[in-house]
Tab-separated table of C-alpha atoms and ligand atoms in Angstrom:
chain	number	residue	atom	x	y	z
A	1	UNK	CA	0.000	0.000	0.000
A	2	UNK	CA	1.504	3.478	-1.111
A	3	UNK	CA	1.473	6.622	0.561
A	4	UNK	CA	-1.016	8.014	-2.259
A	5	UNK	CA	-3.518	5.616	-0.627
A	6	UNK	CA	-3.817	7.468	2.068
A	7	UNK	CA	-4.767	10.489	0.404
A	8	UNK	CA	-8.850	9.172	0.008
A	9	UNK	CA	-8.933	8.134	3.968
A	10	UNK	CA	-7.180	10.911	6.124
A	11	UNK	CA	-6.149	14.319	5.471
A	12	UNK	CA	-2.180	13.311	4.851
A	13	UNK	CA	0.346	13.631	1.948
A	14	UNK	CA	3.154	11.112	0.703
A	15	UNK	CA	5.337	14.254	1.172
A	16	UNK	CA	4.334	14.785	5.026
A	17	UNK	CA	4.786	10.756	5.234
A	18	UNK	CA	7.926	10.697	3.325
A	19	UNK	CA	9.221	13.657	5.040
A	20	UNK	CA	8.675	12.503	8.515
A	21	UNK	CA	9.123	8.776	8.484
A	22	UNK	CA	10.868	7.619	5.220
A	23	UNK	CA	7.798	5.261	4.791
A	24	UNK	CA	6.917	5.123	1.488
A	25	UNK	CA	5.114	2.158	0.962
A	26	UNK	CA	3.915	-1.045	3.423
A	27	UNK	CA	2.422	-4.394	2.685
A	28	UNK	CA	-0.743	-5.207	4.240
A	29	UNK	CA	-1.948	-8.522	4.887
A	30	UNK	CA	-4.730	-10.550	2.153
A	31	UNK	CA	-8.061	-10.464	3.577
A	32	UNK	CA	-8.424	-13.524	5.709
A	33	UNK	CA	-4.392	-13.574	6.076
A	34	UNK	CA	-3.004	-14.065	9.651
A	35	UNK	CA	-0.514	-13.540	11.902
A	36	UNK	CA	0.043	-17.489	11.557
A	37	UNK	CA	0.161	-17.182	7.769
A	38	UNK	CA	2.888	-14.811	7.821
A	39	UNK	CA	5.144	-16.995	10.263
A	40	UNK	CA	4.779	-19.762	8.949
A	41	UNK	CA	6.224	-18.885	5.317
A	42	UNK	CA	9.032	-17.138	7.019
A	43	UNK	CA	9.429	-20.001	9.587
A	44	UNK	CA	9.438	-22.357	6.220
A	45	UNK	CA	11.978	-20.301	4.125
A	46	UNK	CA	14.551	-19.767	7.606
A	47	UNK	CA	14.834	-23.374	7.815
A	48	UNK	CA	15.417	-23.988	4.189
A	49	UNK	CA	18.156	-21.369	4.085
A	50	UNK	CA	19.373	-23.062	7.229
A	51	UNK	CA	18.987	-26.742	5.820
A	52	UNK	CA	17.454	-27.689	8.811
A	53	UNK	CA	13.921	-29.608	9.046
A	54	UNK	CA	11.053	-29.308	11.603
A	55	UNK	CA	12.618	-32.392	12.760
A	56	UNK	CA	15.790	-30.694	14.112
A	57	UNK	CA	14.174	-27.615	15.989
A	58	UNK	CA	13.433	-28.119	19.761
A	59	UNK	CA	11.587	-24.720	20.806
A	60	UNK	CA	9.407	-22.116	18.437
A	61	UNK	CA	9.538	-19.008	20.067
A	62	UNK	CA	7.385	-16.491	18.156
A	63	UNK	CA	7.171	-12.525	19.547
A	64	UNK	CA	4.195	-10.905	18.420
A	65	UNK	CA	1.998	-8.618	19.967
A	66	UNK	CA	-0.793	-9.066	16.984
A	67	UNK	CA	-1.614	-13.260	18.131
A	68	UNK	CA	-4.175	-15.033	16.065
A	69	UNK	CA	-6.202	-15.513	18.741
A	70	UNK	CA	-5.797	-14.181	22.734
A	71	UNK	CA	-4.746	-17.922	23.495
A	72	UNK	CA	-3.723	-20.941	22.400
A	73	UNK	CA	-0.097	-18.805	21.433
A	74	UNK	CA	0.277	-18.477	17.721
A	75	UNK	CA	3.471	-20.478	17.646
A	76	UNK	CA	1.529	-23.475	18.552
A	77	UNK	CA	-0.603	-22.778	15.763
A	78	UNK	CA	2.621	-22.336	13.254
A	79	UNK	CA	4.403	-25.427	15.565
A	80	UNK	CA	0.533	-27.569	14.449
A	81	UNK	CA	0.951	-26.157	10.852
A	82	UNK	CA	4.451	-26.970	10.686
A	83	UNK	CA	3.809	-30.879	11.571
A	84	UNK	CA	6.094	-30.379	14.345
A	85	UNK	CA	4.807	-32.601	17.533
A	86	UNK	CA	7.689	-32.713	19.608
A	87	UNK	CA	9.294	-30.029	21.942
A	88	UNK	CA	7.505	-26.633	22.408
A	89	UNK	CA	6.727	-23.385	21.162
A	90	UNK	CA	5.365	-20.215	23.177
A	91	UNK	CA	4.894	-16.403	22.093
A	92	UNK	CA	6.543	-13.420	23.541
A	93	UNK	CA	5.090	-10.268	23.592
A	94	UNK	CA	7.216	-7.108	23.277
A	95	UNK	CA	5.733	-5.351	20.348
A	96	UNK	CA	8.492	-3.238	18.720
A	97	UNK	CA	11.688	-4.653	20.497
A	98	UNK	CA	9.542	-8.545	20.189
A	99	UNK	CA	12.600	-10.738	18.082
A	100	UNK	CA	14.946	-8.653	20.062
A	101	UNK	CA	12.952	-10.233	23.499
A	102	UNK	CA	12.681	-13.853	21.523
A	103	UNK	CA	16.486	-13.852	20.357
A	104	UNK	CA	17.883	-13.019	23.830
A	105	UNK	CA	15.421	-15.609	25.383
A	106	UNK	CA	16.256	-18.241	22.587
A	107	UNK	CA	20.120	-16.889	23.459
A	108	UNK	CA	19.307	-18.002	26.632
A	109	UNK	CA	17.954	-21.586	26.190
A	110	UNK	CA	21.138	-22.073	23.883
A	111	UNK	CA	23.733	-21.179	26.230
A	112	UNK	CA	22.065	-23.210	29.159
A	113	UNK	CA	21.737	-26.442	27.073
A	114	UNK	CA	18.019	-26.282	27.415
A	115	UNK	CA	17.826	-26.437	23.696
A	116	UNK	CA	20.165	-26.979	20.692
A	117	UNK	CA	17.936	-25.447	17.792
A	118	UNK	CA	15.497	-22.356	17.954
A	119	UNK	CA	13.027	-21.162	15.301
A	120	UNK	CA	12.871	-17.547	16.151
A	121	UNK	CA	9.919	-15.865	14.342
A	122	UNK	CA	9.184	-12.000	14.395
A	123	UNK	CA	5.247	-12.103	12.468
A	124	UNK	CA	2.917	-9.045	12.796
A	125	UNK	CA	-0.566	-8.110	11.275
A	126	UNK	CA	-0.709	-4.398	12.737
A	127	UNK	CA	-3.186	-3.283	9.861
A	128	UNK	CA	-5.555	-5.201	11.679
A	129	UNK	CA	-5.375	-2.866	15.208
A	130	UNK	CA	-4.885	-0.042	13.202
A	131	UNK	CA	-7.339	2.786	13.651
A	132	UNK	CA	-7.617	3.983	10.162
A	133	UNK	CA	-9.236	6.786	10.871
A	134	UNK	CA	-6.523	8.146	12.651
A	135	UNK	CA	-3.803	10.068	10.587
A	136	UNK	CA	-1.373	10.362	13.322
A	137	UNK	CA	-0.941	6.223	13.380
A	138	UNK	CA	-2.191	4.258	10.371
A	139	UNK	CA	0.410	5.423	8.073
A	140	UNK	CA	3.021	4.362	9.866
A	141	UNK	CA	2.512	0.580	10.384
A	142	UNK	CA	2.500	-2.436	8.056
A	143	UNK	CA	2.396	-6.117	8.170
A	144	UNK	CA	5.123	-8.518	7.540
A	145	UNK	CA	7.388	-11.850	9.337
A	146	UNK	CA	10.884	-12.832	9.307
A	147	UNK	CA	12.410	-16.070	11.086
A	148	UNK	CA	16.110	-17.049	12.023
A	149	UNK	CA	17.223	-20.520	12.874
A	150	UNK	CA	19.764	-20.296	16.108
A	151	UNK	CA	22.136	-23.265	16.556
A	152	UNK	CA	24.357	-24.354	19.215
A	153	UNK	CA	28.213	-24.679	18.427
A	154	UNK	CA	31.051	-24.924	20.606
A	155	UNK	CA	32.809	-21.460	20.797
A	156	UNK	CA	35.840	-20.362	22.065
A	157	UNK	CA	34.044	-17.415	24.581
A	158	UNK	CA	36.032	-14.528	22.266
A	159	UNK	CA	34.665	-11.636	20.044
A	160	UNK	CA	35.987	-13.599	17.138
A	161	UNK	CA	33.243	-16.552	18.064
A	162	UNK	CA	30.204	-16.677	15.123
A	163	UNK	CA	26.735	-16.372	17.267
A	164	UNK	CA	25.228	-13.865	19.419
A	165	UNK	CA	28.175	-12.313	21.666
A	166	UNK	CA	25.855	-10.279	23.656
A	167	UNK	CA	22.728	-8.849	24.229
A	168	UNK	CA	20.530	-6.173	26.610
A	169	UNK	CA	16.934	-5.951	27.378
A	170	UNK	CA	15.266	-3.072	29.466
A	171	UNK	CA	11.967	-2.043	29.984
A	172	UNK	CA	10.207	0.660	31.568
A	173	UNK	CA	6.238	0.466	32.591
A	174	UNK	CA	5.835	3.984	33.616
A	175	UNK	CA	6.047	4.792	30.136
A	176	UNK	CA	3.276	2.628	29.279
A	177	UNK	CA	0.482	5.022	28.155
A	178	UNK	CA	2.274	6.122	25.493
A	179	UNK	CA	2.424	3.407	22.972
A	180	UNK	CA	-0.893	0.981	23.687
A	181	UNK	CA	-3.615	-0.723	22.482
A	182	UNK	CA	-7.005	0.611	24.087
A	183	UNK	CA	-8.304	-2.738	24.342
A	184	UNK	CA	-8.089	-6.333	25.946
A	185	UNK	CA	-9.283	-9.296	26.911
A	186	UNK	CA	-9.129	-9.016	30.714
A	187	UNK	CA	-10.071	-4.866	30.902
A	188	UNK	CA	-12.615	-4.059	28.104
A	189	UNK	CA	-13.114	-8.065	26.494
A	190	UNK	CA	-12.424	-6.040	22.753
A	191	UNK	CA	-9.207	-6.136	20.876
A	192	UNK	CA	-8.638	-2.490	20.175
A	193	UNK	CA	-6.363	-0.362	18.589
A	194	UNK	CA	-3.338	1.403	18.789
A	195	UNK	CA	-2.815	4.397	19.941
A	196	UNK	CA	0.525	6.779	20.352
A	197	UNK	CA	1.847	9.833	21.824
A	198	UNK	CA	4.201	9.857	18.513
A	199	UNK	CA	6.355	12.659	19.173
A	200	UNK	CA	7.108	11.557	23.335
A	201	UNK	CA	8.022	7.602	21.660
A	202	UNK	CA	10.328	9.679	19.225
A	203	UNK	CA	11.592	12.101	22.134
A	204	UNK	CA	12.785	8.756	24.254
A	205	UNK	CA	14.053	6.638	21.071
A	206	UNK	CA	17.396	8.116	20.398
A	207	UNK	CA	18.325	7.981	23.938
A	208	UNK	CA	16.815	4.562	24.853
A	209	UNK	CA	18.826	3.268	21.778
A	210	UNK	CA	22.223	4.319	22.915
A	211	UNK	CA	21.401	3.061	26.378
A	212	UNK	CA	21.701	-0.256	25.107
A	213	UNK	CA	24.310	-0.378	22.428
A	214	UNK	CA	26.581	0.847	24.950
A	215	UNK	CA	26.041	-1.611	27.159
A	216	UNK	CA	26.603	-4.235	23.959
A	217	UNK	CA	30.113	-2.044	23.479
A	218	UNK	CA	30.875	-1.824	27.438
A	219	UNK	CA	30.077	-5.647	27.476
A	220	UNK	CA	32.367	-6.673	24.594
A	221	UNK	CA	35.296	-3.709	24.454
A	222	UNK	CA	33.896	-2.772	20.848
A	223	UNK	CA	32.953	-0.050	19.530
A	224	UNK	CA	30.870	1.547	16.240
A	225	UNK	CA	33.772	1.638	14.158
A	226	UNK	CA	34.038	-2.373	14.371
A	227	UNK	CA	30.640	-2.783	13.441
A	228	UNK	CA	29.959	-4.167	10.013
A	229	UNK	CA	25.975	-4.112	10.276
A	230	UNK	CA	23.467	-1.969	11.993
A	231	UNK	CA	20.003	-3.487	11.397
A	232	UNK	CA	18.424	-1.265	13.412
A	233	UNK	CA	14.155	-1.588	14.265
A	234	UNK	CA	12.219	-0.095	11.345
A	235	UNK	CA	10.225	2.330	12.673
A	236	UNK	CA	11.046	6.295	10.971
A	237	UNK	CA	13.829	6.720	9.189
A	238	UNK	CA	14.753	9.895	11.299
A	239	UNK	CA	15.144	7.932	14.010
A	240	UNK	CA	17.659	5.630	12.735
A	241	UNK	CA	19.413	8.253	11.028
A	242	UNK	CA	19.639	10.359	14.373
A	243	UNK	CA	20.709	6.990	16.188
A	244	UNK	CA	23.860	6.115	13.955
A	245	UNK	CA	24.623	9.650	14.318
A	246	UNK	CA	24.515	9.943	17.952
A	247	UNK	CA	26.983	6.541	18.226
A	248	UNK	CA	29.017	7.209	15.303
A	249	UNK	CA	27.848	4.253	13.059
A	250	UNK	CA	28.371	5.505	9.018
A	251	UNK	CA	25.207	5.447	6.899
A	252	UNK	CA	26.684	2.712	4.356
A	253	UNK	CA	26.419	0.197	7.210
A	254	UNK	CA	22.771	1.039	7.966
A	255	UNK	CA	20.590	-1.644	7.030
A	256	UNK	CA	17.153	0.322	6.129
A	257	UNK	CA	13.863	-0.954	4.761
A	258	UNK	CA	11.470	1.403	6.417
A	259	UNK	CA	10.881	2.538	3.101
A	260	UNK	CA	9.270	0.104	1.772
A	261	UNK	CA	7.952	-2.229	4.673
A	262	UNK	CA	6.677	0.498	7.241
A	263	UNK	CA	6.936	-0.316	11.196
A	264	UNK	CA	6.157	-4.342	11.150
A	265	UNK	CA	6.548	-4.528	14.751
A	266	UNK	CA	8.587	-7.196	15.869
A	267	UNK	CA	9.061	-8.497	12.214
A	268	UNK	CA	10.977	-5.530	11.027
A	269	UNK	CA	14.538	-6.842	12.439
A	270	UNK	CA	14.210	-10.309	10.648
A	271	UNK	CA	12.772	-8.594	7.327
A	272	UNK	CA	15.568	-6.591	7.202
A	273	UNK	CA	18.456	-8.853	8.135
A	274	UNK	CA	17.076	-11.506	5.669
A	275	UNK	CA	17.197	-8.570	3.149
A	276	UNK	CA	20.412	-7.676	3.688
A	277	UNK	CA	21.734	-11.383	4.079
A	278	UNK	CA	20.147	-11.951	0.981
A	279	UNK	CA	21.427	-9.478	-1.387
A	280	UNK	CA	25.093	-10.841	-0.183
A	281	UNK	CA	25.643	-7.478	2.141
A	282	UNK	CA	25.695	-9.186	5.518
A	283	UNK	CA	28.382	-12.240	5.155
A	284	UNK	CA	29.920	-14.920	7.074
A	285	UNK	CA	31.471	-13.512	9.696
A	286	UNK	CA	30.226	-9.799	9.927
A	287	UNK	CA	29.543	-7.669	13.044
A	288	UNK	CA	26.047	-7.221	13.211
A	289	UNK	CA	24.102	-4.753	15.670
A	290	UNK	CA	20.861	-5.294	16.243
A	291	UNK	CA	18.546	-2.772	18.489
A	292	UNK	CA	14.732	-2.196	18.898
A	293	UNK	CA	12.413	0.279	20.891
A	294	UNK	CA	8.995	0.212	21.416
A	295	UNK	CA	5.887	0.142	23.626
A	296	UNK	CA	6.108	-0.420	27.199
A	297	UNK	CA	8.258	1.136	26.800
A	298	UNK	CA	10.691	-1.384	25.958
A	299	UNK	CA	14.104	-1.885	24.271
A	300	UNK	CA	17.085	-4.166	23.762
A	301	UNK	CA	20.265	-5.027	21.662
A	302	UNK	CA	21.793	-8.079	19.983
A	303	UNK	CA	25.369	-7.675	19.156
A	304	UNK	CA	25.923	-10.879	16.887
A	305	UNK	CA	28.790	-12.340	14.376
A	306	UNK	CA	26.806	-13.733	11.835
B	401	LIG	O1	8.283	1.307	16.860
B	401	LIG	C1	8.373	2.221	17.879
B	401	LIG	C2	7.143	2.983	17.923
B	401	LIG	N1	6.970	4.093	17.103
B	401	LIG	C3	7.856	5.047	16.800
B	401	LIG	O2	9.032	4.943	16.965
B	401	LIG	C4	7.297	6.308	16.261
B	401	LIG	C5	7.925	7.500	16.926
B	401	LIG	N2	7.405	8.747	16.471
B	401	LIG	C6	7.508	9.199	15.209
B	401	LIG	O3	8.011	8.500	14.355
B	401	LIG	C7	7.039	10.599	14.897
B	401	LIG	O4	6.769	11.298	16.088
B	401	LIG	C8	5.794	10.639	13.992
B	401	LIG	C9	6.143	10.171	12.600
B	401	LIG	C10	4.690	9.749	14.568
B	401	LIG	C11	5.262	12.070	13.896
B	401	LIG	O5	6.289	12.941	13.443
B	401	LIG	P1	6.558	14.339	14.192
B	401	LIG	O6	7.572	15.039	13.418
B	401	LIG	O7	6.808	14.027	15.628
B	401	LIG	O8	5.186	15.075	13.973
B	401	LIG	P2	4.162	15.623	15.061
B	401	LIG	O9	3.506	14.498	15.811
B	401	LIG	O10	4.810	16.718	15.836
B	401	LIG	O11	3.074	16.274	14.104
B	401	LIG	C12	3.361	17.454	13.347
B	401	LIG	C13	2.082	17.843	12.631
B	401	LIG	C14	0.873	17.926	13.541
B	401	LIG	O12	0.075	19.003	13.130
B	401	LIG	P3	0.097	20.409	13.946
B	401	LIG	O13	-0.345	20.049	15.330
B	401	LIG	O14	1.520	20.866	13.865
B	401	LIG	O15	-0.863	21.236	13.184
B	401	LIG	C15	0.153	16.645	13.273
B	401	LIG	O16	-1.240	16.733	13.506
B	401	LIG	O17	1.778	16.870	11.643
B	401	LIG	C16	0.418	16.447	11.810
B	401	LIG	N3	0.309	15.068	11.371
B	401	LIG	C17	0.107	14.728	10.085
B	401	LIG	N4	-0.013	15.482	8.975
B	401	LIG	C18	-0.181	14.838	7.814
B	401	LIG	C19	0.378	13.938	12.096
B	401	LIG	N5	0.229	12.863	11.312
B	401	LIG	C20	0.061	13.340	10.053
B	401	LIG	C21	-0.134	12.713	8.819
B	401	LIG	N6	-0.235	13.510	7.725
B	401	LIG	N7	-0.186	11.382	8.651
């Protein structure tokens, strides 16, 4: 869906959208098409590119904040779909910084021995809790999913190790009102829709985003000029432009695709990583900086050699 689109339904421009976010298109989901839908194709194509089967994953873990249903978790639908009737798969909910969440936890598993393979699936259908009525929100979003298959190796505990070196999670509930849904099973029994105080979620960003990629650097002695890839969360371009500024990353190593997918939520990380992995950018061995803020507030980094 183009910016032009929006013309007939709110009083906005593809030159105030452009201006202010980058966005200029976003794919929106087939009518009928789930969240489940979405994850499962990605799910499908990470575990070809891995040359793995369903037969060699032990955990799903899915982060989504845009479920199928309130319960049973939409990984167990995509774990059902996927023939897969061993181990387990769950959701996690931590709508913009969600795959970050979902690759620390499957991080997590990894490093403990709980599990040895992790499909880790970022799948969002935000059109659906979009108020589209409201200019100040429906341009911005979009649907989308993206999946990456994490494996267990041996390392030697340096930088130099492939994997995911380090990674940072924070949240903060007193910022809650800002970025919500007005709805819910437990306080009004509707779904609801989104709703943002856009300019205070782009007032905390920049700052929220440093937070945590210094910790990655402070945790690792590394630093912006070692990075290879930022793949940064996909939310307004200004935002990741001010970011890389702010910590000294150069624009040729931002990975950007806010142009043409919108925010997807927690799938925006995995789109863009399997875009750039795809067209040959991110290779064997690069530094790649991952980071993500969103509502809760909530945000987190993933400092990984890929
Ligand atoms: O994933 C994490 C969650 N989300 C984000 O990271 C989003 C963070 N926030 C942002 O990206 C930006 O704040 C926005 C893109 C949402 C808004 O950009 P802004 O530069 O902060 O604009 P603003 O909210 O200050 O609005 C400026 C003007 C207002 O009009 P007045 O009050 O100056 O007359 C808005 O009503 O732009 C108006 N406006 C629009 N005009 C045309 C707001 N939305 C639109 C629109 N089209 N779609």
């Amino acid at each position: 869906m183009k910016n032009k689109e929006f013309e007939n339904l709110v009083d906005t421009s593809d030159e105030w959208i452009v201006q202010r976010t980058g966005i200029r298109e976003r794919h929106i989901a087939a009518e009928g098409e789930t969240t489940a839908d979405l994850g499962e194709k990605a799910a499908r194509a990470a575990m070809a590119d891995a040359g793995v089967t369903v037969d060699d994953i032990d955990l799903i873990i899915l982060a989504t904040s845009t479920p199928n249903n309130t319960f049973p978790a939409t990984a167990v639908e995509i774990q059902e779909r996927l023939g897969m009737r061993h181990g387990a798969a769950f959701d996690t909910q931590a709508v913009c910084s969600g795959f970050i969440f979902a690759l620390t936890n499957a991080d997590q598993y990894i490093r403990t021995g709980f599990a040895k393979r992790i499909l880790v699936i970022g799948a969002e259908t935000f059109s659906r809790i979009l108020d589209w009525s409201d200019r100040t929100t429906c341009v911005l979003f979009g649907d989308g999913a993206g999946a990456v298959v994490v494996e267990a190796a041996e390392g030697e505990g340096a930088i130099s190790d492939r994997g995911i070196l380090t990674a940072h999670l924070r949240s903060d509930g007193s910022h809650k009102s800002k970025l919500y849904v007005d709805g819910g099973p437990s306080s009004t029994q509707t779904v609801g829709y989104l709703r943002m105080e856009g300019k205070e979620v782009f007032r905390h960003a920049t700052g929220m985003i440093a937070d945590v990629i210094e910790a990655a650097y402070a945790a690792t002695g590394l630093s912006s000029e070692d990075i290879d890839w930022f793949v940064p969360h996909q939310a307004n371009k200004r935002i990741i432009d001010a970011s890389a500024k702010k910590l000294g990353i150069s624009p040729e190593k931002v990975v950007l695709t806010v142009d043409r997918h919108g925010n997807t939520s927690a799938a925006s990380i995995p789109l863009a990583l399997c875009e750039a992995v795809s067209d040959g950018r991110i290779k064997r061995g690069d530094l790649v900086l991952l980071e993500a803020m969103g509502g809760g507030f909530t945000w987190g980094s993933v400092l990984l050699r890929w």
